[in-house]
Amino acid sequence: MTAVGPAAYSPARTMTFRSPYPPVSIPRVTLHDFVLGGAAARGDAPALVEGATGRVLTYGQLIDQTRRLAAGLSRRGIRQGDVVAIWSPNSPEYAVVFHAVSRLGAILTTVNPTYTVEELAFQLKDAGARLLFTTAALLDKARAAADAAMPIEIITIDAADGVPSLASTLVDADPPAVTIDPDNDIVVLPYSSGTTGLPKGVMLTHRNLVANLLQIDAMEPAEMR
């Protein structure tokens, strides 16, 4: 029997693949400024609509709540480089939390809402999260995971007994100014699925996500969606 080795390199077999879309120019800007920079001009126009209820969050409300939540988180001790976790189904407030954390120069670790207590506890501990946003429906499991991981403050996106809510965390003030390096500063820390091992944090910078958004826009401009 003859052993079959790797195929020999042949220039005739190489090909160069190029995208049919034009190159994307990536501005040096933070994610929240890129997404919300033109939001003030849209004012009362709907920014987010909750599918199940039809509840609308306007661009003006999104900007205002993002600013006030960032100020509130700062007063709770969240600083640039700190990790904040969110364990919640989709809702308009998810975007508020996301951009408030980004505005502080902090890092959001997003957690699959179907995770078990053990899976949540692992991610909280591994990411070094200082604070957890969740919902009233997930609160008991969130408390169990937080107790297993480390002492961590919990805030519910909706109202629940015994814990602060997102609404109660809002402060009518501007958050502290921070200097963010979009090329190198991490803004979000999702975790891999862990198919062949333990889940691992994926460190994504502001530039990474701005580039992703521009790639999508190059393929399908916003006015066509």
mmCIF file of C-alpha atoms in Angstrom:
data_model
loop_
_atom_site.group_PDB
_atom_site.id
_atom_site.type_symbol
_atom_site.label_atom_id
_atom_site.label_comp_id
_atom_site.label_asym_id
_atom_site.label_seq_id
_atom_site.Cartn_x
_atom_site.Cartn_y
_atom_site.Cartn_z
ATOM 1 C CA MET A 1 0.000 0.000 0.000
ATOM 2 C CA THR A 2 1.366 3.412 -0.923
ATOM 3 C CA ALA A 3 0.972 6.210 1.609
ATOM 4 C CA VAL A 4 -0.792 9.259 0.260
ATOM 5 C CA GLY A 5 0.795 12.511 1.385
ATOM 6 C CA PRO A 6 -0.441 16.083 1.110
ATOM 7 C CA ALA A 7 -0.930 17.362 -2.402
ATOM 8 C CA ALA A 8 2.084 19.154 -3.799
ATOM 9 C CA TYR A 9 1.821 22.893 -4.282
ATOM 10 C CA SER A 10 1.108 23.873 -7.858
ATOM 11 C CA PRO A 11 0.860 27.483 -9.073
ATOM 12 C CA ALA A 12 -1.629 26.296 -11.666
ATOM 13 C CA ARG A 13 -4.005 25.283 -8.874
ATOM 14 C CA THR A 14 -3.978 28.590 -6.976
ATOM 15 C CA MET A 15 -6.694 31.189 -7.369
ATOM 16 C CA THR A 16 -7.255 34.685 -6.057
ATOM 17 C CA PHE A 17 -10.752 35.426 -4.820
ATOM 18 C CA ARG A 18 -11.938 39.024 -4.741
ATOM 19 C CA SER A 19 -15.148 40.390 -3.312
ATOM 20 C CA PRO A 20 -17.622 41.750 -5.856
ATOM 21 C CA TYR A 21 -18.142 44.680 -3.502
ATOM 22 C CA PRO A 22 -15.871 47.734 -3.269
ATOM 23 C CA PRO A 23 -13.269 48.015 -0.475
ATOM 24 C CA VAL A 24 -14.651 49.412 2.767
ATOM 25 C CA SER A 25 -13.050 52.478 4.317
ATOM 26 C CA ILE A 26 -13.207 52.206 8.113
ATOM 27 C CA PRO A 27 -13.330 55.494 10.058
ATOM 28 C CA ARG A 28 -11.484 55.762 13.356
ATOM 29 C CA VAL A 29 -14.568 56.175 15.534
ATOM 30 C CA THR A 30 -16.138 54.497 18.557
ATOM 31 C CA LEU A 31 -19.022 52.116 18.032
ATOM 32 C CA HIS A 32 -21.572 54.229 19.912
ATOM 33 C CA ASP A 33 -20.622 57.383 18.006
ATOM 34 C CA PHE A 34 -20.832 55.515 14.712
ATOM 35 C CA VAL A 35 -24.277 54.062 15.465
ATOM 36 C CA LEU A 36 -25.832 56.984 17.331
ATOM 37 C CA GLY A 37 -23.984 59.921 15.782
ATOM 38 C CA GLY A 38 -26.899 60.910 13.560
ATOM 39 C CA ALA A 39 -29.657 59.817 15.921
ATOM 40 C CA ALA A 40 -30.419 63.285 17.293
ATOM 41 C CA ALA A 41 -31.544 64.438 13.848
ATOM 42 C CA ARG A 42 -34.116 61.632 13.768
ATOM 43 C CA GLY A 43 -35.677 62.639 17.078
ATOM 44 C CA ASP A 44 -39.134 61.093 17.319
ATOM 45 C CA ALA A 45 -38.622 58.538 14.551
ATOM 46 C CA PRO A 46 -38.776 54.913 15.727
ATOM 47 C CA ALA A 47 -35.342 53.433 16.393
ATOM 48 C CA LEU A 48 -36.406 50.090 17.862
ATOM 49 C CA VAL A 49 -39.752 48.296 17.922
ATOM 50 C CA GLU A 50 -40.436 45.364 20.234
ATOM 51 C CA GLY A 51 -42.020 42.724 18.031
ATOM 52 C CA ALA A 52 -44.143 41.035 20.688
ATOM 53 C CA THR A 53 -45.757 44.198 22.046
ATOM 54 C CA GLY A 54 -45.246 46.880 19.402
ATOM 55 C CA ARG A 55 -43.544 49.086 22.014
ATOM 56 C CA VAL A 56 -41.405 51.760 20.334
ATOM 57 C CA LEU A 57 -38.151 53.369 21.450
ATOM 58 C CA THR A 58 -37.450 56.514 19.434
ATOM 59 C CA TYR A 59 -34.002 57.743 18.464
ATOM 60 C CA GLY A 60 -34.351 60.585 20.937
ATOM 61 C CA GLN A 61 -35.249 58.189 23.750
ATOM 62 C CA LEU A 62 -32.404 55.856 22.803
ATOM 63 C CA ILE A 63 -29.844 58.660 22.991
ATOM 64 C CA ASP A 64 -31.247 60.021 26.255
ATOM 65 C CA GLN A 65 -31.500 56.666 28.015
ATOM 66 C CA THR A 66 -28.024 55.656 26.844
ATOM 67 C CA ARG A 67 -26.567 58.865 28.269
ATOM 68 C CA ARG A 68 -28.423 58.562 31.566
ATOM 69 C CA LEU A 69 -27.624 54.884 32.024
ATOM 70 C CA ALA A 70 -23.932 55.509 31.346
ATOM 71 C CA ALA A 71 -23.999 58.201 34.035
ATOM 72 C CA GLY A 72 -25.792 55.859 36.435
ATOM 73 C CA LEU A 73 -23.330 53.028 35.849
ATOM 74 C CA SER A 74 -20.456 55.419 36.429
ATOM 75 C CA ARG A 75 -21.934 56.362 39.805
ATOM 76 C CA ARG A 76 -22.089 52.650 40.629
ATOM 77 C CA GLY A 77 -18.361 52.414 40.044
ATOM 78 C CA ILE A 78 -18.165 51.096 36.487
ATOM 79 C CA ARG A 79 -14.997 52.413 34.877
ATOM 80 C CA GLN A 80 -13.239 52.164 31.541
ATOM 81 C CA GLY A 81 -12.093 48.592 30.922
ATOM 82 C CA ASP A 82 -14.555 47.041 33.396
ATOM 83 C CA VAL A 83 -16.717 44.152 32.189
ATOM 84 C CA VAL A 84 -20.524 44.321 32.398
ATOM 85 C CA ALA A 85 -22.647 41.271 31.534
ATOM 86 C CA ILE A 86 -26.116 41.112 30.025
ATOM 87 C CA TRP A 87 -28.247 37.953 30.223
ATOM 88 C CA SER A 88 -31.543 38.751 28.572
ATOM 89 C CA PRO A 89 -33.742 38.070 25.560
ATOM 90 C CA ASN A 90 -33.889 40.783 22.922
ATOM 91 C CA SER A 91 -35.601 44.024 23.908
ATOM 92 C CA PRO A 92 -35.196 47.724 23.099
ATOM 93 C CA GLU A 93 -33.348 48.131 26.408
ATOM 94 C CA TYR A 94 -30.677 45.691 25.226
ATOM 95 C CA ALA A 95 -29.413 48.422 22.892
ATOM 96 C CA VAL A 96 -29.539 50.988 25.707
ATOM 97 C CA VAL A 97 -27.316 48.807 27.892
ATOM 98 C CA PHE A 98 -25.002 48.024 24.982
ATOM 99 C CA HIS A 99 -24.310 51.631 24.042
ATOM 100 C CA ALA A 100 -24.199 52.906 27.631
ATOM 101 C CA VAL A 101 -21.431 50.429 28.422
ATOM 102 C CA SER A 102 -19.650 51.359 25.192
ATOM 103 C CA ARG A 103 -19.858 55.063 26.020
ATOM 104 C CA LEU A 104 -18.035 54.476 29.316
ATOM 105 C CA GLY A 105 -15.222 52.650 27.543
ATOM 106 C CA ALA A 106 -16.276 49.514 29.409
ATOM 107 C CA ILE A 107 -16.790 46.046 27.907
ATOM 108 C CA LEU A 108 -20.093 44.195 27.495
ATOM 109 C CA THR A 109 -20.075 40.412 27.669
ATOM 110 C CA THR A 110 -23.268 39.123 26.076
ATOM 111 C CA VAL A 111 -24.671 35.881 27.495
ATOM 112 C CA ASN A 112 -26.990 33.454 25.717
ATOM 113 C CA PRO A 113 -30.398 33.763 27.465
ATOM 114 C CA THR A 114 -30.883 29.988 27.240
ATOM 115 C CA TYR A 115 -27.767 29.259 29.336
ATOM 116 C CA THR A 116 -27.997 27.189 32.486
ATOM 117 C CA VAL A 117 -26.956 28.572 35.863
ATOM 118 C CA GLU A 118 -23.634 26.741 35.561
ATOM 119 C CA GLU A 119 -22.933 28.122 32.083
ATOM 120 C CA LEU A 120 -23.778 31.657 33.180
ATOM 121 C CA ALA A 121 -21.596 31.342 36.285
ATOM 122 C CA PHE A 122 -18.657 30.185 34.164
ATOM 123 C CA GLN A 123 -18.904 33.165 31.816
ATOM 124 C CA LEU A 124 -19.340 35.691 34.624
ATOM 125 C CA LYS A 125 -16.249 34.384 36.392
ATOM 126 C CA ASP A 126 -14.130 33.899 33.285
ATOM 127 C CA ALA A 127 -14.934 37.378 31.955
ATOM 128 C CA GLY A 128 -14.464 39.022 35.352
ATOM 129 C CA ALA A 129 -17.859 40.731 35.156
ATOM 130 C CA ARG A 130 -18.551 43.364 37.802
ATOM 131 C CA LEU A 131 -22.262 43.823 37.123
ATOM 132 C CA LEU A 132 -25.036 41.784 35.512
ATOM 133 C CA PHE A 133 -28.128 43.003 33.668
ATOM 134 C CA THR A 134 -30.942 40.472 33.440
ATOM 135 C CA THR A 135 -34.747 40.256 33.547
ATOM 136 C CA ALA A 136 -37.186 39.534 36.352
ATOM 137 C CA ALA A 137 -37.995 36.165 34.764
ATOM 138 C CA LEU A 138 -34.328 35.126 34.940
ATOM 139 C CA LEU A 139 -33.542 36.744 38.285
ATOM 140 C CA ASP A 140 -33.518 33.631 40.495
ATOM 141 C CA LYS A 141 -31.129 31.833 38.153
ATOM 142 C CA ALA A 142 -29.021 34.969 37.807
ATOM 143 C CA ARG A 143 -28.684 35.208 41.584
ATOM 144 C CA ALA A 144 -27.632 31.570 41.819
ATOM 145 C CA ALA A 145 -25.024 32.049 39.102
ATOM 146 C CA ALA A 146 -23.715 35.253 40.638
ATOM 147 C CA ASP A 147 -23.361 33.578 44.030
ATOM 148 C CA ALA A 148 -21.437 30.719 42.430
ATOM 149 C CA ALA A 149 -19.175 32.985 40.386
ATOM 150 C CA MET A 150 -18.321 35.940 42.620
ATOM 151 C CA PRO A 151 -20.040 38.795 44.418
ATOM 152 C CA ILE A 152 -21.661 40.770 41.620
ATOM 153 C CA GLU A 153 -24.377 43.410 41.481
ATOM 154 C CA ILE A 154 -27.530 42.556 39.535
ATOM 155 C CA ILE A 155 -29.790 45.065 37.771
ATOM 156 C CA THR A 156 -33.020 44.004 36.083
ATOM 157 C CA ILE A 157 -34.070 45.507 32.778
ATOM 158 C CA ASP A 158 -37.666 45.385 33.982
ATOM 159 C CA ALA A 159 -38.887 45.773 37.562
ATOM 160 C CA ALA A 160 -38.322 43.096 40.218
ATOM 161 C CA ASP A 161 -38.439 43.037 44.008
ATOM 162 C CA GLY A 162 -35.192 43.384 45.903
ATOM 163 C CA VAL A 163 -32.901 44.565 43.107
ATOM 164 C CA PRO A 164 -32.395 47.870 41.301
ATOM 165 C CA SER A 165 -33.976 48.228 37.881
ATOM 166 C CA LEU A 166 -32.624 49.860 34.757
ATOM 167 C CA ALA A 167 -35.099 52.705 35.215
ATOM 168 C CA SER A 168 -33.903 53.357 38.773
ATOM 169 C CA THR A 169 -30.283 53.373 37.598
ATOM 170 C CA LEU A 170 -30.798 56.222 35.130
ATOM 171 C CA VAL A 171 -29.219 59.502 36.236
ATOM 172 C CA ASP A 172 -30.009 62.815 34.560
ATOM 173 C CA ALA A 173 -26.386 63.788 34.020
ATOM 174 C CA ASP A 174 -23.646 63.370 31.476
ATOM 175 C CA PRO A 175 -21.279 60.432 31.982
ATOM 176 C CA PRO A 176 -17.573 61.159 32.445
ATOM 177 C CA ALA A 177 -15.571 61.766 29.293
ATOM 178 C CA VAL A 178 -13.195 58.925 28.444
ATOM 179 C CA THR A 179 -10.568 58.533 25.747
ATOM 180 C CA ILE A 180 -11.200 55.390 23.712
ATOM 181 C CA ASP A 181 -8.808 53.890 21.163
ATOM 182 C CA PRO A 182 -11.205 52.377 18.600
ATOM 183 C CA ASP A 183 -8.478 50.250 17.034
ATOM 184 C CA ASN A 184 -7.440 48.491 20.223
ATOM 185 C CA ASP A 185 -10.033 48.976 22.973
ATOM 186 C CA ILE A 186 -12.439 46.069 23.417
ATOM 187 C CA VAL A 187 -16.137 46.941 23.387
ATOM 188 C CA VAL A 188 -17.831 43.533 23.456
ATOM 189 C CA LEU A 189 -16.800 40.105 24.739
ATOM 190 C CA PRO A 190 -19.122 37.394 23.395
ATOM 191 C CA TYR A 191 -18.231 33.770 24.082
ATOM 192 C CA SER A 192 -17.750 30.960 21.584
ATOM 193 C CA SER A 193 -20.134 28.006 21.669
ATOM 194 C CA GLY A 194 -17.588 25.695 23.264
ATOM 195 C CA THR A 195 -18.323 22.853 20.841
ATOM 196 C CA THR A 196 -14.900 21.212 21.248
ATOM 197 C CA GLY A 197 -13.961 22.664 24.628
ATOM 198 C CA LEU A 198 -14.912 25.328 27.126
ATOM 199 C CA PRO A 199 -16.367 28.546 25.667
ATOM 200 C CA LYS A 200 -13.792 31.273 25.112
ATOM 201 C CA GLY A 201 -14.177 35.039 25.137
ATOM 202 C CA VAL A 202 -13.902 36.693 21.719
ATOM 203 C CA MET A 203 -12.339 40.136 22.131
ATOM 204 C CA LEU A 204 -13.933 42.530 19.630
ATOM 205 C CA THR A 205 -12.834 46.153 19.373
ATOM 206 C CA HIS A 206 -14.837 49.199 18.361
ATOM 207 C CA ARG A 207 -13.113 49.027 14.965
ATOM 208 C CA ASN A 208 -14.110 45.381 14.519
ATOM 209 C CA LEU A 209 -17.816 46.113 14.892
ATOM 210 C CA VAL A 210 -17.744 49.356 12.905
ATOM 211 C CA ALA A 211 -16.094 47.384 10.091
ATOM 212 C CA ASN A 212 -18.789 44.698 10.305
ATOM 213 C CA LEU A 213 -21.552 47.297 10.039
ATOM 214 C CA LEU A 214 -19.903 48.940 7.033
ATOM 215 C CA GLN A 215 -19.472 45.559 5.351
ATOM 216 C CA ILE A 216 -23.190 44.900 5.754
ATOM 217 C CA ASP A 217 -24.049 48.359 4.442
ATOM 218 C CA ALA A 218 -21.827 47.850 1.387
ATOM 219 C CA MET A 219 -23.703 44.654 0.558
ATOM 220 C CA GLU A 220 -27.180 45.929 1.365
ATOM 221 C CA PRO A 221 -27.528 49.691 1.873
ATOM 222 C CA ALA A 222 -29.846 50.730 4.695
ATOM 223 C CA GLU A 223 -32.461 52.188 2.360
ATOM 224 C CA MET A 224 -32.885 48.745 0.759
ATOM 225 C CA ARG A 225 -33.527 46.888 4.014
#
